[in-house]
PDB file of C-alpha atoms in Angstrom:
ATOM      1  CA  UNK A   1     -37.272 -38.891  16.527  1.00 57.00           C
ATOM      2  CA  UNK A   2     -34.479 -40.409  14.485  1.00 60.00           C
ATOM      3  CA  UNK A   3     -34.387 -37.091  12.326  1.00 55.00           C
ATOM      4  CA  UNK A   4     -34.765 -34.899  15.022  1.00 48.00           C
ATOM      5  CA  UNK A   5     -31.981 -36.081  16.841  1.00 51.00           C
ATOM      6  CA  UNK A   6     -30.245 -35.657  13.328  1.00 49.00           C
ATOM      7  CA  UNK A   7     -30.815 -31.912  13.108  1.00 46.00           C
ATOM      8  CA  UNK A   8     -29.873 -31.675  16.898  1.00 44.00           C
ATOM      9  CA  UNK A   9     -26.665 -33.122  16.634  1.00 49.00           C
ATOM     10  CA  UNK A  10     -25.859 -31.312  12.748  1.00 44.00           C
ATOM     11  CA  UNK A  11     -27.091 -27.673  14.702  1.00 47.00           C
ATOM     12  CA  UNK A  12     -24.343 -28.445  17.972  1.00 44.00           C
ATOM     13  CA  UNK A  13     -21.265 -29.667  15.687  1.00 43.00           C
ATOM     14  CA  UNK A  14     -21.972 -26.834  12.971  1.00 43.00           C
ATOM     15  CA  UNK A  15     -22.317 -24.326  16.756  1.00 42.00           C
ATOM     16  CA  UNK A  16     -18.769 -25.726  17.951  1.00 36.00           C
ATOM     17  CA  UNK A  17     -17.155 -24.330  14.220  1.00 36.00           C
ATOM     18  CA  UNK A  18     -15.723 -21.117  13.460  1.00 42.00           C
ATOM     19  CA  UNK A  19     -13.876 -20.887  10.245  1.00 43.00           C
ATOM     20  CA  UNK A  20     -11.958 -18.165  11.757  1.00 46.00           C
ATOM     21  CA  UNK A  21     -10.770 -20.167  14.664  1.00 48.00           C
ATOM     22  CA  UNK A  22     -11.548 -20.315  18.334  1.00 48.00           C
ATOM     23  CA  UNK A  23     -10.379 -16.756  19.472  1.00 50.00           C
ATOM     24  CA  UNK A  24      -7.657 -18.365  21.807  1.00 53.00           C
ATOM     25  CA  UNK A  25      -4.376 -17.699  20.408  1.00 53.00           C
ATOM     26  CA  UNK A  26      -1.411 -19.615  22.136  1.00 60.00           C
ATOM     27  CA  UNK A  27       1.906 -19.149  20.706  1.00 65.00           C
ATOM     28  CA  UNK A  28       0.739 -16.333  17.714  1.00 80.00           C
ATOM     29  CA  UNK A  29      -1.156 -16.887  14.526  1.00 87.00           C
ATOM     30  CA  UNK A  30      -1.015 -14.451  10.901  1.00 90.00           C
ATOM     31  CA  UNK A  31      -3.232 -11.890  11.153  1.00 93.00           C
ATOM     32  CA  UNK A  32      -3.309  -8.732   9.508  1.00 94.00           C
ATOM     33  CA  UNK A  33      -1.461  -5.603  11.007  1.00 94.00           C
ATOM     34  CA  UNK A  34      -1.833  -1.803   9.896  1.00 93.00           C
ATOM     35  CA  UNK A  35       0.986   0.019   8.364  1.00 89.00           C
ATOM     36  CA  UNK A  36       0.899   3.464   9.473  1.00 88.00           C
ATOM     37  CA  UNK A  37       2.170   6.692   9.144  1.00 83.00           C
ATOM     38  CA  UNK A  38       2.581   9.684  10.288  1.00 85.00           C
ATOM     39  CA  UNK A  39       0.898  13.268   8.405  1.00 82.00           C
ATOM     40  CA  UNK A  40       3.934  14.550   8.321  1.00 82.00           C
ATOM     41  CA  UNK A  41       6.141  11.931   6.708  1.00 79.00           C
ATOM     42  CA  UNK A  42       3.850  11.415   3.863  1.00 80.00           C
ATOM     43  CA  UNK A  43       4.907  14.949   2.335  1.00 83.00           C
ATOM     44  CA  UNK A  44       8.356  14.135   3.045  1.00 89.00           C
ATOM     45  CA  UNK A  45       9.791  14.502  -1.068  1.00 94.00           C
ATOM     46  CA  UNK A  46      13.875  14.208  -1.701  1.00 95.00           C
ATOM     47  CA  UNK A  47      15.715  13.561  -5.193  1.00 96.00           C
ATOM     48  CA  UNK A  48      18.453  10.729  -3.487  1.00 96.00           C
ATOM     49  CA  UNK A  49      20.927   8.714  -5.401  1.00 96.00           C
ATOM     50  CA  UNK A  50      20.365   6.155  -7.632  1.00 95.00           C
ATOM     51  CA  UNK A  51      18.830   2.734  -5.394  1.00 95.00           C
ATOM     52  CA  UNK A  52      17.863  -0.905  -6.134  1.00 95.00           C
ATOM     53  CA  UNK A  53      14.052  -1.368  -6.770  1.00 95.00           C
ATOM     54  CA  UNK A  54      12.430  -3.366  -4.078  1.00 95.00           C
ATOM     55  CA  UNK A  55       8.759  -2.845  -5.150  1.00 94.00           C
ATOM     56  CA  UNK A  56       8.833  -2.874  -8.710  1.00 95.00           C
ATOM     57  CA  UNK A  57       5.596  -1.134  -9.981  1.00 95.00           C
ATOM     58  CA  UNK A  58       4.440   1.055 -12.980  1.00 95.00           C
ATOM     59  CA  UNK A  59       6.945   1.650 -16.105  1.00 96.00           C
ATOM     60  CA  UNK A  60       6.912   4.801 -17.989  1.00 95.00           C
ATOM     61  CA  UNK A  61       9.288   5.665 -21.397  1.00 96.00           C
ATOM     62  CA  UNK A  62      10.205   9.235 -22.698  1.00 95.00           C
ATOM     63  CA  UNK A  63      12.106   8.863 -25.584  1.00 95.00           C
ATOM     64  CA  UNK A  64      15.873   8.073 -23.341  1.00 96.00           C
ATOM     65  CA  UNK A  65      14.442   7.909 -20.416  1.00 97.00           C
ATOM     66  CA  UNK A  66      12.606   4.775 -18.202  1.00 97.00           C
ATOM     67  CA  UNK A  67      10.671   5.826 -15.475  1.00 97.00           C
ATOM     68  CA  UNK A  68       9.511   3.505 -12.753  1.00 97.00           C
ATOM     69  CA  UNK A  69       7.549   3.641  -9.355  1.00 97.00           C
ATOM     70  CA  UNK A  70       8.704   1.722  -6.634  1.00 96.00           C
ATOM     71  CA  UNK A  71       5.614   1.268  -5.076  1.00 91.00           C
ATOM     72  CA  UNK A  72       4.581   2.850  -1.960  1.00 88.00           C
ATOM     73  CA  UNK A  73       8.379   4.471  -2.187  1.00 92.00           C
ATOM     74  CA  UNK A  74       9.197   6.264  -4.903  1.00 96.00           C
ATOM     75  CA  UNK A  75      10.422   7.054  -8.424  1.00 98.00           C
ATOM     76  CA  UNK A  76      13.385   5.275 -10.053  1.00 98.00           C
ATOM     77  CA  UNK A  77      14.789   8.045 -13.206  1.00 98.00           C
ATOM     78  CA  UNK A  78      16.856   5.864 -15.738  1.00 98.00           C
ATOM     79  CA  UNK A  79      18.681   6.415 -18.955  1.00 97.00           C
ATOM     80  CA  UNK A  80      18.401   3.899 -21.406  1.00 98.00           C
ATOM     81  CA  UNK A  81      19.869   5.362 -24.045  1.00 97.00           C
ATOM     82  CA  UNK A  82      21.603   2.096 -24.233  1.00 97.00           C
ATOM     83  CA  UNK A  83      19.122  -0.155 -23.298  1.00 94.00           C
ATOM     84  CA  UNK A  84      22.153  -2.912 -22.901  1.00 96.00           C
ATOM     85  CA  UNK A  85      23.714  -0.828 -20.042  1.00 97.00           C
ATOM     86  CA  UNK A  86      20.769   1.556 -18.156  1.00 96.00           C
ATOM     87  CA  UNK A  87      22.440   3.714 -16.222  1.00 97.00           C
ATOM     88  CA  UNK A  88      20.238   4.512 -12.796  1.00 97.00           C
ATOM     89  CA  UNK A  89      20.228   8.488 -12.788  1.00 97.00           C
ATOM     90  CA  UNK A  90      18.068   9.284  -9.367  1.00 97.00           C
ATOM     91  CA  UNK A  91      15.966   8.156  -7.125  1.00 97.00           C
ATOM     92  CA  UNK A  92      12.446  11.057  -6.421  1.00 97.00           C
ATOM     93  CA  UNK A  93      11.643   9.367  -2.947  1.00 96.00           C
ATOM     94  CA  UNK A  94       7.716  10.040  -2.854  1.00 96.00           C
ATOM     95  CA  UNK A  95       6.340   8.616   0.127  1.00 91.00           C
ATOM     96  CA  UNK A  96       3.061   5.950  -1.027  1.00 87.00           C
ATOM     97  CA  UNK A  97       3.329   6.663  -4.778  1.00 92.00           C
ATOM     98  CA  UNK A  98       1.895   4.375  -6.716  1.00 91.00           C
ATOM     99  CA  UNK A  99       0.917   5.723 -10.173  1.00 93.00           C
ATOM    100  CA  UNK A 100       2.903   7.986 -12.294  1.00 96.00           C
ATOM    101  CA  UNK A 101       2.465   9.688 -15.828  1.00 96.00           C
ATOM    102  CA  UNK A 102       4.123  11.869 -18.312  1.00 96.00           C
ATOM    103  CA  UNK A 103       3.411  14.894 -20.626  1.00 95.00           C
ATOM    104  CA  UNK A 104       6.337  16.715 -21.806  1.00 94.00           C
ATOM    105  CA  UNK A 105       9.033  17.748 -19.422  1.00 95.00           C
ATOM    106  CA  UNK A 106       6.172  17.028 -16.439  1.00 97.00           C
ATOM    107  CA  UNK A 107       5.690  14.236 -14.150  1.00 98.00           C
ATOM    108  CA  UNK A 108       2.654  13.822 -12.355  1.00 98.00           C
ATOM    109  CA  UNK A 109       2.738  11.178  -9.085  1.00 97.00           C
ATOM    110  CA  UNK A 110       0.188  10.684  -7.033  1.00 94.00           C
ATOM    111  CA  UNK A 111       1.341  11.115  -2.647  1.00 92.00           C
ATOM    112  CA  UNK A 112      -1.323   9.425  -1.069  1.00 85.00           C
ATOM    113  CA  UNK A 113      -3.892  12.036  -1.377  1.00 87.00           C
ATOM    114  CA  UNK A 114      -2.101  14.407  -3.496  1.00 93.00           C
ATOM    115  CA  UNK A 115      -0.722  14.763  -6.353  1.00 96.00           C
ATOM    116  CA  UNK A 116       2.660  16.041  -7.505  1.00 97.00           C
ATOM    117  CA  UNK A 117       4.266  17.629 -10.710  1.00 98.00           C
ATOM    118  CA  UNK A 118       7.836  17.197 -11.347  1.00 98.00           C
ATOM    119  CA  UNK A 119      10.250  19.060 -13.599  1.00 98.00           C
ATOM    120  CA  UNK A 120      12.255  16.211 -15.162  1.00 97.00           C
ATOM    121  CA  UNK A 121      13.776  18.132 -17.640  1.00 96.00           C
ATOM    122  CA  UNK A 122      16.941  17.302 -16.151  1.00 95.00           C
ATOM    123  CA  UNK A 123      16.538  13.937 -15.018  1.00 95.00           C
ATOM    124  CA  UNK A 124      19.429  13.801 -13.089  1.00 93.00           C
ATOM    125  CA  UNK A 125      17.406  16.188 -10.467  1.00 94.00           C
ATOM    126  CA  UNK A 126      13.985  16.787 -11.056  1.00 96.00           C
ATOM    127  CA  UNK A 127      12.034  19.171  -9.451  1.00 96.00           C
ATOM    128  CA  UNK A 128       8.772  19.893  -7.676  1.00 97.00           C
ATOM    129  CA  UNK A 129       6.968  21.858  -9.393  1.00 97.00           C
ATOM    130  CA  UNK A 130       3.350  22.129  -7.717  1.00 97.00           C
ATOM    131  CA  UNK A 131       1.408  20.082  -5.067  1.00 96.00           C
ATOM    132  CA  UNK A 132      -2.370  19.878  -6.090  1.00 96.00           C
ATOM    133  CA  UNK A 133      -3.564  18.496  -2.286  1.00 92.00           C
ATOM    134  CA  UNK A 134      -6.713  16.383  -1.731  1.00 89.00           C
ATOM    135  CA  UNK A 135      -7.060  14.979  -5.845  1.00 92.00           C
ATOM    136  CA  UNK A 136      -7.462  11.503  -5.449  1.00 85.00           C
ATOM    137  CA  UNK A 137     -10.129  10.459  -2.585  1.00 79.00           C
ATOM    138  CA  UNK A 138      -8.808   9.247   0.986  1.00 70.00           C
ATOM    139  CA  UNK A 139      -9.539   5.345   0.292  1.00 68.00           C
ATOM    140  CA  UNK A 140     -10.509   3.996   3.537  1.00 68.00           C
ATOM    141  CA  UNK A 141      -7.494   1.822   5.313  1.00 79.00           C
ATOM    142  CA  UNK A 142      -9.838   0.452   8.676  1.00 86.00           C
ATOM    143  CA  UNK A 143      -9.578  -2.095   7.686  1.00 88.00           C
ATOM    144  CA  UNK A 144      -7.348  -5.109   5.447  1.00 91.00           C
ATOM    145  CA  UNK A 145      -7.862  -5.725   1.755  1.00 85.00           C
ATOM    146  CA  UNK A 146      -9.383  -9.183   2.580  1.00 87.00           C
ATOM    147  CA  UNK A 147     -12.537 -10.300   4.093  1.00 88.00           C
ATOM    148  CA  UNK A 148     -12.812 -13.587   6.529  1.00 89.00           C
ATOM    149  CA  UNK A 149      -9.867 -12.951   8.612  1.00 89.00           C
ATOM    150  CA  UNK A 150      -9.256 -11.696  12.026  1.00 90.00           C
ATOM    151  CA  UNK A 151      -6.525  -8.773  11.649  1.00 93.00           C
ATOM    152  CA  UNK A 152      -4.863  -6.227  14.681  1.00 93.00           C
ATOM    153  CA  UNK A 153      -7.855  -3.067  14.783  1.00 93.00           C
ATOM    154  CA  UNK A 154      -6.397   0.447  13.985  1.00 94.00           C
ATOM    155  CA  UNK A 155      -5.398   2.921  16.636  1.00 93.00           C
ATOM    156  CA  UNK A 156      -5.750   6.606  14.848  1.00 90.00           C
ATOM    157  CA  UNK A 157      -3.409   7.992  17.382  1.00 92.00           C
ATOM    158  CA  UNK A 158      -0.383   5.770  15.776  1.00 92.00           C
ATOM    159  CA  UNK A 159      -0.767   7.617  12.590  1.00 88.00           C
ATOM    160  CA  UNK A 160      -2.882   6.692   8.866  1.00 85.00           C
ATOM    161  CA  UNK A 161      -2.902   3.651   7.485  1.00 87.00           C
ATOM    162  CA  UNK A 162      -1.614   3.280   4.190  1.00 81.00           C
ATOM    163  CA  UNK A 163      -1.133  -0.143   3.906  1.00 83.00           C
ATOM    164  CA  UNK A 164      -1.660  -3.844   5.781  1.00 90.00           C
ATOM    165  CA  UNK A 165       0.806  -6.889   5.764  1.00 92.00           C
ATOM    166  CA  UNK A 166       0.447 -10.169   7.593  1.00 93.00           C
ATOM    167  CA  UNK A 167       2.282 -10.616  11.018  1.00 93.00           C
ATOM    168  CA  UNK A 168       2.177 -13.547  13.294  1.00 92.00           C
ATOM    169  CA  UNK A 169       0.255 -11.344  15.865  1.00 89.00           C
ATOM    170  CA  UNK A 170      -0.231 -13.166  19.190  1.00 89.00           C
ATOM    171  CA  UNK A 171      -3.954 -11.952  20.195  1.00 84.00           C
ATOM    172  CA  UNK A 172      -6.213 -10.044  17.426  1.00 87.00           C
ATOM    173  CA  UNK A 173      -8.666  -8.048  18.766  1.00 85.00           C
ATOM    174  CA  UNK A 174     -10.829  -7.571  15.492  1.00 90.00           C
ATOM    175  CA  UNK A 175     -12.079  -9.545  12.611  1.00 86.00           C
ATOM    176  CA  UNK A 176     -13.662  -9.423   9.343  1.00 80.00           C
TER     177      UNK A 176
END
């Protein structure tokens, strides 16, 4: 009988446990929220003046030219002919870029699902040569990158989910 009472007590205790919380959110809790972009903003490519690097990514060097991906933002073109005094030449705005590569005078950059090819023979003024659409498979961003967590449900009417960020949320409806 004692074993039975122990097992029932253990069962009731375990039933009351919710490792992700009780679902009641007084004052808000940390949860993942989707970062949306409108499809038309994915292709807003431009050459801009040099600016500060915000989220450093991959680096590629070709001769005296250093290219650094600014994750999900674009590519910085930097003259390193004098390594002790690098000179930022330009910023290539390429939304949702994460990868770069160079062959000859051509820079290859991903732009979400597409592959962009730029002529960089004049690094101060790179020019788009070609866009190859849907080269990279669509990455399903329906869920945040971690398991066992609460998150805001995806709303396709807000655009395409390109990333997830932690934020204070008052009542997330989804969990994974």
